[in-house]
Amino acid sequence: MLNRGTKPKAWNGPQRCPVMVPVMFLVSVLVALLMFFHKNDENPIPVYGLPNQKWNGFESLVEFNPEREFRNGTDLIWQIPDLPKAVLFLAHGCSGRAVNFWDRSSKCPKCVGLPEERLLVLRALARKFAVLTISSAGRCWTFGKERLIVEDIIRWWVKRQNLEKLPLVALGASSGGYFVSALANDLKFSSIALMIAEGIFDQMDIIEDYPPTLFVHMPKDVHRQQKITEFMEVLKNKGIDVAEIECMELPLSTTFLSDRIPGLDQTISARLFNLFKEKGFIDENGYMKRDGRATPWKQALQESKTTFLEKDLVHPVQEELNLAFAYHEMTSLQSEQIFKWFESHMT
């Protein structure tokens, strides 16, 4: 949920009619819940009640049909929907590549389509955003020569596709978020979204017309949350529109992984859930006790005699376990709010 410090209106007082007592009791409970969950700018509102997104939820709306080429020593993959209304540049995190955002196809045989990345692209295409992804030169993005190269690539690509008149927006995750925060000082973005990244605002002179900035972060990362709060204040003091989305932990279930990962069936998903439960990796409510990276689930899987996981599904499962723990991972769950943010700044 976007937080701009808005306050709910007060509820009317209870009626005296005895018949209404149960109803007014429920109203009182709702009021108490609203007061409990309402936060001001210093305590942002978490996002609850997220839609039950599935990996194939966009099949009736859009299909992957990307183009790929190399320019200035790096990899470009893109897709333009019919009648696009905006251009979205996506920047991956450390160890990521452009191929992570797209499903494997005849046009992109090396694409891998990681669960969260692919859903972000599908959501964008369904909302008529042309999508451009670029691979970093090294493991993570850098802010010197590479920034100039990517700026040049984006300008060149937008001109070649005759999309100059459309709004340009950007989303970067982790290292990609730092990169987008710097790139926004050079390119004219309508707005940007920084995911699990606070940006590098303490290392640069912020231009006067810096774009509206949305921070999508996971509050378990307390240090990053503190920096985001600090930088939001810096940007607001410069008259820049800012907002944030907090991404909370999610419980695993027997179908959680099969719902989110293409090629992973419900039987394997249920076996993995039961294995995690047996090994104590999740609590009684299904929540991960530790981040997926710190959980020895791969070792437990190797030792298991009942569950086999194909090699190309290991990375997707790892990503979804990280997402469920909600400390530091790419997420598509808040994409509805993210794209509404972009669209609200495209006039």
CSV table of C-alpha atoms in Angstrom, one decimal:
chain,number,residue,atom,x,y,z
A,1,MET,CA,0.0,0.0,0.0
A,2,LEU,CA,1.3,3.4,-0.8
A,3,ASN,CA,1.9,5.6,2.2
A,4,ARG,CA,1.5,9.4,2.0
A,5,GLY,CA,0.4,9.9,5.5
A,6,THR,CA,-3.4,10.0,4.9
A,7,LYS,CA,-5.7,9.5,7.8
A,8,PRO,CA,-8.9,7.6,8.0
A,9,LYS,CA,-12.1,9.5,8.8
A,10,ALA,CA,-13.6,8.9,12.3
A,11,TRP,CA,-16.5,6.5,12.7
A,12,ASN,CA,-19.8,7.7,14.1
A,13,GLY,CA,-20.7,6.8,17.7
A,14,PRO,CA,-22.8,3.8,18.6
A,15,GLN,CA,-26.6,3.9,18.4
A,16,ARG,CA,-28.8,3.4,21.5
A,17,CYS,CA,-31.1,0.8,19.9
A,18,PRO,CA,-30.5,-2.7,21.6
A,19,VAL,CA,-31.0,-4.5,18.3
A,20,MET,CA,-27.9,-2.8,16.9
A,21,VAL,CA,-25.5,-3.9,19.8
A,22,PRO,CA,-23.9,-6.8,17.9
A,23,VAL,CA,-23.5,-4.6,14.8
A,24,MET,CA,-22.0,-1.8,16.8
A,25,PHE,CA,-19.7,-4.2,18.5
A,26,LEU,CA,-18.3,-5.2,15.1
A,27,VAL,CA,-18.0,-1.6,14.2
A,28,SER,CA,-16.0,-1.0,17.4
A,29,VAL,CA,-13.7,-3.8,16.5
A,30,LEU,CA,-13.1,-2.4,13.0
A,31,VAL,CA,-12.4,1.0,14.5
A,32,ALA,CA,-9.9,-0.5,16.9
A,33,LEU,CA,-8.2,-2.3,14.0
A,34,LEU,CA,-8.1,0.8,11.9
A,35,MET,CA,-6.5,2.7,14.7
A,36,PHE,CA,-4.0,-0.1,15.3
A,37,PHE,CA,-2.9,-0.4,11.7
A,38,HIS,CA,-2.9,3.3,10.8
A,39,LYS,CA,0.5,4.7,10.6
A,40,ASN,CA,1.9,8.1,9.9
A,41,ASP,CA,4.9,9.0,7.6
A,42,GLU,CA,7.4,7.7,10.1
A,43,ASN,CA,5.6,4.3,10.4
A,44,PRO,CA,4.5,3.3,6.9
A,45,ILE,CA,1.5,1.1,6.3
A,46,PRO,CA,2.4,-2.5,5.4
A,47,VAL,CA,0.7,-4.1,2.4
A,48,TYR,CA,-1.7,-6.8,3.4
A,49,GLY,CA,-4.4,-8.7,1.5
A,50,LEU,CA,-2.2,-9.3,-1.6
A,51,PRO,CA,-3.9,-11.0,-4.6
A,52,ASN,CA,-3.2,-14.7,-5.0
A,53,GLN,CA,-1.0,-14.3,-8.1
A,54,LYS,CA,-0.1,-17.4,-10.0
A,55,TRP,CA,2.6,-17.9,-12.6
A,56,ASN,CA,0.1,-18.5,-15.4
A,57,GLY,CA,-2.3,-15.8,-14.4
A,58,PHE,CA,-1.6,-13.7,-17.5
A,59,GLU,CA,-1.9,-16.4,-20.1
A,60,SER,CA,-5.2,-15.0,-21.4
A,61,LEU,CA,-3.8,-11.4,-21.6
A,62,VAL,CA,-0.3,-11.5,-22.9
A,63,GLU,CA,2.5,-13.9,-24.1
A,64,PHE,CA,6.2,-13.6,-24.2
A,65,ASN,CA,7.6,-12.7,-27.6
A,66,PRO,CA,10.8,-10.9,-26.9
A,67,GLU,CA,13.6,-9.6,-29.2
A,68,ARG,CA,17.2,-9.9,-28.3
A,69,GLU,CA,20.5,-8.4,-29.4
A,70,PHE,CA,23.9,-7.2,-28.2
A,71,ARG,CA,25.1,-3.6,-28.1
A,72,ASN,CA,28.1,-2.0,-26.6
A,73,GLY,CA,29.2,-5.3,-25.1
A,74,THR,CA,26.0,-6.0,-23.3
A,75,ASP,CA,22.7,-8.0,-23.7
A,76,LEU,CA,19.4,-6.3,-24.5
A,77,ILE,CA,16.0,-8.1,-24.4
A,78,TRP,CA,12.8,-6.3,-25.0
A,79,GLN,CA,9.1,-6.6,-26.0
A,80,ILE,CA,6.7,-3.9,-27.2
A,81,PRO,CA,3.0,-4.5,-26.9
A,82,ASP,CA,0.4,-3.2,-29.3
A,83,LEU,CA,-0.3,0.5,-28.7
A,84,PRO,CA,2.2,1.0,-25.9
A,85,LYS,CA,1.6,3.8,-23.5
A,86,ALA,CA,5.0,4.0,-21.7
A,87,VAL,CA,8.5,2.5,-21.7
A,88,LEU,CA,9.8,0.6,-18.7
A,89,PHE,CA,13.5,-0.1,-18.1
A,90,LEU,CA,14.2,-3.0,-15.7
A,91,ALA,CA,17.5,-3.3,-13.9
A,92,HIS,CA,18.3,-6.6,-12.2
A,93,GLY,CA,20.2,-7.2,-9.0
A,94,CYS,CA,23.7,-8.6,-8.4
A,95,SER,CA,24.3,-11.9,-10.2
A,96,GLY,CA,21.2,-11.2,-12.3
A,97,ARG,CA,20.9,-11.0,-16.1
A,98,ALA,CA,18.4,-9.7,-18.6
A,99,VAL,CA,17.5,-13.4,-19.4
A,100,ASN,CA,16.0,-13.7,-15.9
A,101,PHE,CA,13.0,-11.6,-16.9
A,102,TRP,CA,11.9,-13.7,-19.9
A,103,ASP,CA,10.7,-17.3,-20.4
A,104,ARG,CA,12.8,-19.6,-22.6
A,105,SER,CA,11.6,-19.5,-26.2
A,106,SER,CA,12.8,-20.0,-29.8
A,107,LYS,CA,13.7,-16.3,-29.9
A,108,CYS,CA,15.5,-16.5,-26.5
A,109,PRO,CA,16.7,-20.1,-25.9
A,110,LYS,CA,19.0,-19.0,-23.0
A,111,CYS,CA,16.2,-17.1,-21.2
A,112,VAL,CA,15.3,-18.6,-17.8
A,113,GLY,CA,12.2,-16.7,-16.6
A,114,LEU,CA,12.7,-16.5,-12.8
A,115,PRO,CA,9.3,-16.4,-11.1
A,116,GLU,CA,9.2,-12.8,-9.8
A,117,GLU,CA,11.1,-11.2,-12.7
A,118,ARG,CA,8.8,-12.8,-15.4
A,119,LEU,CA,5.6,-11.8,-13.5
A,120,LEU,CA,6.8,-8.2,-13.4
A,121,VAL,CA,7.3,-8.2,-17.2
A,122,LEU,CA,4.0,-9.9,-17.9
A,123,ARG,CA,2.2,-7.3,-15.6
A,124,ALA,CA,4.0,-4.5,-17.5
A,125,LEU,CA,3.1,-5.9,-20.9
A,126,ALA,CA,-0.5,-6.4,-19.9
A,127,ARG,CA,-0.7,-2.8,-18.9
A,128,LYS,CA,0.8,-1.7,-22.3
A,129,PHE,CA,4.3,-0.8,-21.1
A,130,ALA,CA,7.1,-1.5,-23.6
A,131,VAL,CA,9.7,-3.4,-21.6
A,132,LEU,CA,13.5,-3.1,-22.0
A,133,THR,CA,16.0,-5.2,-20.0
A,134,ILE,CA,19.7,-4.8,-20.1
A,135,SER,CA,22.4,-7.0,-18.5
A,136,SER,CA,25.1,-5.4,-16.3
A,137,ALA,CA,28.7,-5.7,-17.5
A,138,GLY,CA,29.8,-7.5,-14.3
A,139,ARG,CA,28.2,-9.2,-11.4
A,140,CYS,CA,26.7,-5.9,-10.1
A,141,TRP,CA,26.0,-2.5,-11.7
A,142,THR,CA,28.7,0.2,-11.6
A,143,PHE,CA,28.2,3.9,-11.7
A,144,GLY,CA,31.0,5.3,-13.9
A,145,LYS,CA,31.4,4.3,-17.6
A,146,GLU,CA,28.6,1.7,-17.4
A,147,ARG,CA,26.1,4.3,-16.4
A,148,LEU,CA,27.0,6.3,-19.5
A,149,ILE,CA,26.8,3.2,-21.7
A,150,VAL,CA,23.3,2.3,-20.5
A,151,GLU,CA,22.1,5.8,-20.8
A,152,ASP,CA,23.2,5.8,-24.4
A,153,ILE,CA,21.6,2.4,-25.0
A,154,ILE,CA,18.3,3.5,-23.6
A,155,ARG,CA,18.2,6.7,-25.7
A,156,TRP,CA,19.3,4.8,-28.8
A,157,TRP,CA,16.7,2.1,-28.3
A,158,VAL,CA,13.8,4.4,-27.6
A,159,LYS,CA,14.6,6.5,-30.7
A,160,ARG,CA,15.0,3.4,-32.9
A,161,GLN,CA,11.6,2.1,-31.8
A,162,ASN,CA,9.9,5.5,-32.3
A,163,LEU,CA,8.9,5.7,-28.7
A,164,GLU,CA,10.4,9.1,-27.8
A,165,LYS,CA,6.9,10.6,-27.1
A,166,LEU,CA,6.1,8.0,-24.5
A,167,PRO,CA,6.8,8.4,-20.7
A,168,LEU,CA,9.9,6.6,-19.6
A,169,VAL,CA,9.9,4.9,-16.2
A,170,ALA,CA,12.4,2.6,-14.4
A,171,LEU,CA,12.5,-0.1,-11.8
A,172,GLY,CA,15.7,-1.5,-10.3
A,173,ALA,CA,16.1,-4.1,-7.6
A,174,SER,CA,19.0,-4.2,-5.1
A,175,SER,CA,22.1,-3.2,-7.2
A,176,GLY,CA,19.7,-2.3,-10.0
A,177,GLY,CA,17.9,0.0,-7.6
A,178,TYR,CA,21.2,1.9,-6.7
A,179,PHE,CA,21.9,2.1,-10.5
A,180,VAL,CA,18.4,3.5,-11.3
A,181,SER,CA,18.7,6.1,-8.6
A,182,ALA,CA,21.9,7.3,-10.2
A,183,LEU,CA,20.7,7.0,-13.8
A,184,ALA,CA,17.7,9.2,-12.9
A,185,ASN,CA,20.1,12.1,-12.5
A,186,ASP,CA,20.9,11.7,-16.3
A,187,LEU,CA,17.8,10.4,-18.0
A,188,LYS,CA,14.3,12.1,-17.9
A,189,PHE,CA,12.2,9.5,-16.1
A,190,SER,CA,8.5,10.2,-15.4
A,191,SER,CA,9.0,8.3,-12.1
A,192,ILE,CA,11.1,5.5,-10.7
A,193,ALA,CA,10.8,2.6,-8.3
A,194,LEU,CA,13.7,1.4,-6.2
A,195,MET,CA,13.2,-2.2,-4.9
A,196,ILE,CA,15.1,-3.5,-1.8
A,197,ALA,CA,17.4,-0.6,-2.3
A,198,GLU,CA,17.7,2.8,-0.7
A,199,GLY,CA,19.6,4.5,-3.6
A,200,ILE,CA,22.8,6.4,-3.5
A,201,PHE,CA,21.4,9.8,-2.7
A,202,ASP,CA,24.1,10.5,-0.2
A,203,GLN,CA,26.7,10.1,-2.9
A,204,MET,CA,25.3,12.5,-5.6
A,205,ASP,CA,24.0,15.9,-6.1
A,206,ILE,CA,20.2,15.4,-6.7
A,207,ILE,CA,19.0,17.4,-9.7
A,208,GLU,CA,16.1,19.9,-9.3
A,209,ASP,CA,13.6,17.9,-11.4
A,210,TYR,CA,14.6,14.5,-10.0
A,211,PRO,CA,11.7,12.1,-10.8
A,212,PRO,CA,9.0,11.0,-8.2
A,213,THR,CA,10.5,8.0,-6.4
A,214,LEU,CA,8.8,4.9,-4.9
A,215,PHE,CA,10.7,2.7,-2.4
A,216,VAL,CA,9.6,-0.9,-2.4
A,217,HIS,CA,11.3,-2.6,0.6
A,218,MET,CA,11.2,-5.3,3.2
A,219,PRO,CA,11.1,-3.9,6.8
A,220,LYS,CA,13.0,-7.0,8.2
A,221,ASP,CA,16.1,-5.3,6.7
A,222,VAL,CA,16.2,-2.7,9.5
A,223,HIS,CA,19.3,-0.9,8.3
A,224,ARG,CA,17.9,-0.4,4.8
A,225,GLN,CA,14.6,0.7,6.2
A,226,GLN,CA,16.3,3.4,8.2
A,227,LYS,CA,18.2,4.7,5.2
A,228,ILE,CA,15.1,4.7,3.1
A,229,THR,CA,13.3,6.8,5.8
A,230,GLU,CA,16.3,9.2,5.8
A,231,PHE,CA,16.4,9.5,2.0
A,232,MET,CA,12.6,9.9,1.7
A,233,GLU,CA,13.0,13.0,3.9
A,234,VAL,CA,15.8,14.3,1.8
A,235,LEU,CA,13.8,14.0,-1.4
A,236,LYS,CA,10.7,15.4,0.2
A,237,ASN,CA,12.6,18.5,1.4
A,238,LYS,CA,13.6,19.0,-2.3
A,239,GLY,CA,9.9,19.0,-3.3
A,240,ILE,CA,10.1,15.5,-4.9
A,241,ASP,CA,7.1,13.2,-4.6
A,242,VAL,CA,8.0,10.1,-2.7
A,243,ALA,CA,6.1,7.0,-1.4
A,244,GLU,CA,6.9,3.6,-0.1
A,245,ILE,CA,5.5,0.0,-0.1
A,246,GLU,CA,6.4,-2.4,2.7
A,247,CYS,CA,6.7,-6.0,1.7
A,248,MET,CA,5.9,-8.4,4.5
A,249,GLU,CA,6.7,-12.1,5.0
A,250,LEU,CA,4.4,-14.8,3.5
A,251,PRO,CA,3.5,-18.3,4.8
A,252,LEU,CA,4.4,-21.3,2.8
A,253,SER,CA,1.6,-23.8,1.9
A,254,THR,CA,1.4,-27.1,0.0
A,255,THR,CA,0.7,-25.1,-3.2
A,256,PHE,CA,2.8,-21.9,-2.6
A,257,LEU,CA,5.7,-23.0,-4.9
A,258,SER,CA,3.6,-24.6,-7.6
A,259,ASP,CA,1.4,-21.5,-7.8
A,260,ARG,CA,4.4,-19.3,-8.4
A,261,ILE,CA,6.9,-21.4,-10.3
A,262,PRO,CA,6.3,-22.6,-13.9
A,263,GLY,CA,7.1,-26.3,-14.3
A,264,LEU,CA,6.8,-27.2,-10.6
A,265,ASP,CA,3.7,-29.4,-10.1
A,266,GLN,CA,1.6,-29.5,-7.0
A,267,THR,CA,2.9,-32.9,-5.9
A,268,ILE,CA,6.5,-31.7,-5.7
A,269,SER,CA,5.3,-28.5,-4.1
A,270,ALA,CA,3.5,-30.4,-1.4
A,271,ARG,CA,6.5,-32.7,-0.8
A,272,LEU,CA,8.8,-29.8,-0.4
A,273,PHE,CA,6.5,-28.1,2.0
A,274,ASN,CA,6.3,-31.3,4.1
A,275,LEU,CA,10.1,-31.7,4.0
A,276,PHE,CA,10.5,-28.1,5.2
A,277,LYS,CA,8.0,-28.8,8.0
A,278,GLU,CA,9.7,-32.1,8.9
A,279,LYS,CA,13.2,-30.4,9.1
A,280,GLY,CA,11.9,-27.4,11.1
A,281,PHE,CA,12.6,-24.8,8.4
A,282,ILE,CA,9.1,-23.4,8.9
A,283,ASP,CA,7.0,-22.7,12.0
A,284,GLU,CA,3.6,-24.0,12.8
A,285,ASN,CA,2.0,-21.3,10.7
A,286,GLY,CA,4.1,-22.0,7.6
A,287,TYR,CA,6.5,-19.0,7.9
A,288,MET,CA,10.2,-19.4,7.1
A,289,LYS,CA,12.3,-19.3,10.3
A,290,ARG,CA,15.4,-18.1,8.3
A,291,ASP,CA,16.1,-16.6,4.9
A,292,GLY,CA,16.1,-19.1,2.1
A,293,ARG,CA,19.8,-18.5,1.5
A,294,ALA,CA,20.6,-19.4,5.2
A,295,THR,CA,18.3,-22.4,5.2
A,296,PRO,CA,20.0,-25.8,4.3
A,297,TRP,CA,17.0,-26.9,2.2
A,298,LYS,CA,19.2,-28.1,-0.7
A,299,GLN,CA,21.1,-30.4,1.6
A,300,ALA,CA,17.9,-31.7,3.0
A,301,LEU,CA,16.6,-32.3,-0.5
A,302,GLN,CA,19.7,-34.3,-1.5
A,303,GLU,CA,19.3,-36.4,1.7
A,304,SER,CA,15.6,-37.0,1.0
A,305,LYS,CA,14.7,-40.3,-0.7
A,306,THR,CA,11.2,-39.2,-1.7
A,307,THR,CA,11.6,-35.8,-3.4
A,308,PHE,CA,13.4,-35.0,-6.6
A,309,LEU,CA,13.7,-31.5,-7.9
A,310,GLU,CA,15.0,-30.7,-11.5
A,311,LYS,CA,18.2,-28.7,-11.6
A,312,ASP,CA,16.6,-25.7,-13.4
A,313,LEU,CA,14.0,-25.4,-10.7
A,314,VAL,CA,16.5,-24.9,-7.8
A,315,HIS,CA,17.0,-21.2,-8.5
A,316,PRO,CA,13.3,-20.4,-8.7
A,317,VAL,CA,12.6,-22.3,-5.5
A,318,GLN,CA,15.4,-20.4,-3.8
A,319,GLU,CA,13.9,-17.1,-5.0
A,320,GLU,CA,10.5,-17.9,-3.6
A,321,LEU,CA,11.8,-19.0,-0.2
A,322,ASN,CA,13.7,-15.7,0.0
A,323,LEU,CA,10.5,-13.9,-1.0
A,324,ALA,CA,8.5,-15.7,1.7
A,325,PHE,CA,11.0,-14.7,4.4
A,326,ALA,CA,10.9,-11.1,3.1
A,327,TYR,CA,14.4,-9.8,3.9
A,328,HIS,CA,16.0,-9.2,0.5
A,329,GLU,CA,14.5,-10.4,-2.8
A,330,MET,CA,12.8,-9.3,-6.0
A,331,THR,CA,9.0,-9.3,-5.7
A,332,SER,CA,6.1,-9.0,-8.2
A,333,LEU,CA,3.5,-9.2,-5.5
A,334,GLN,CA,3.2,-5.5,-5.2
A,335,SER,CA,3.2,-4.9,-9.0
A,336,GLU,CA,-0.3,-3.5,-9.0
A,337,GLN,CA,0.7,-0.7,-6.6
A,338,ILE,CA,4.0,-0.2,-8.5
A,339,PHE,CA,2.3,0.3,-11.9
A,340,LYS,CA,-0.4,2.5,-10.4
A,341,TRP,CA,2.5,4.7,-9.1
A,342,PHE,CA,4.0,4.8,-12.6
A,343,GLU,CA,0.7,5.6,-14.2
A,344,SER,CA,-0.2,8.4,-11.7
A,345,HIS,CA,3.0,10.3,-12.8
A,346,MET,CA,2.7,9.9,-16.6
A,347,THR,CA,0.7,13.1,-17.3
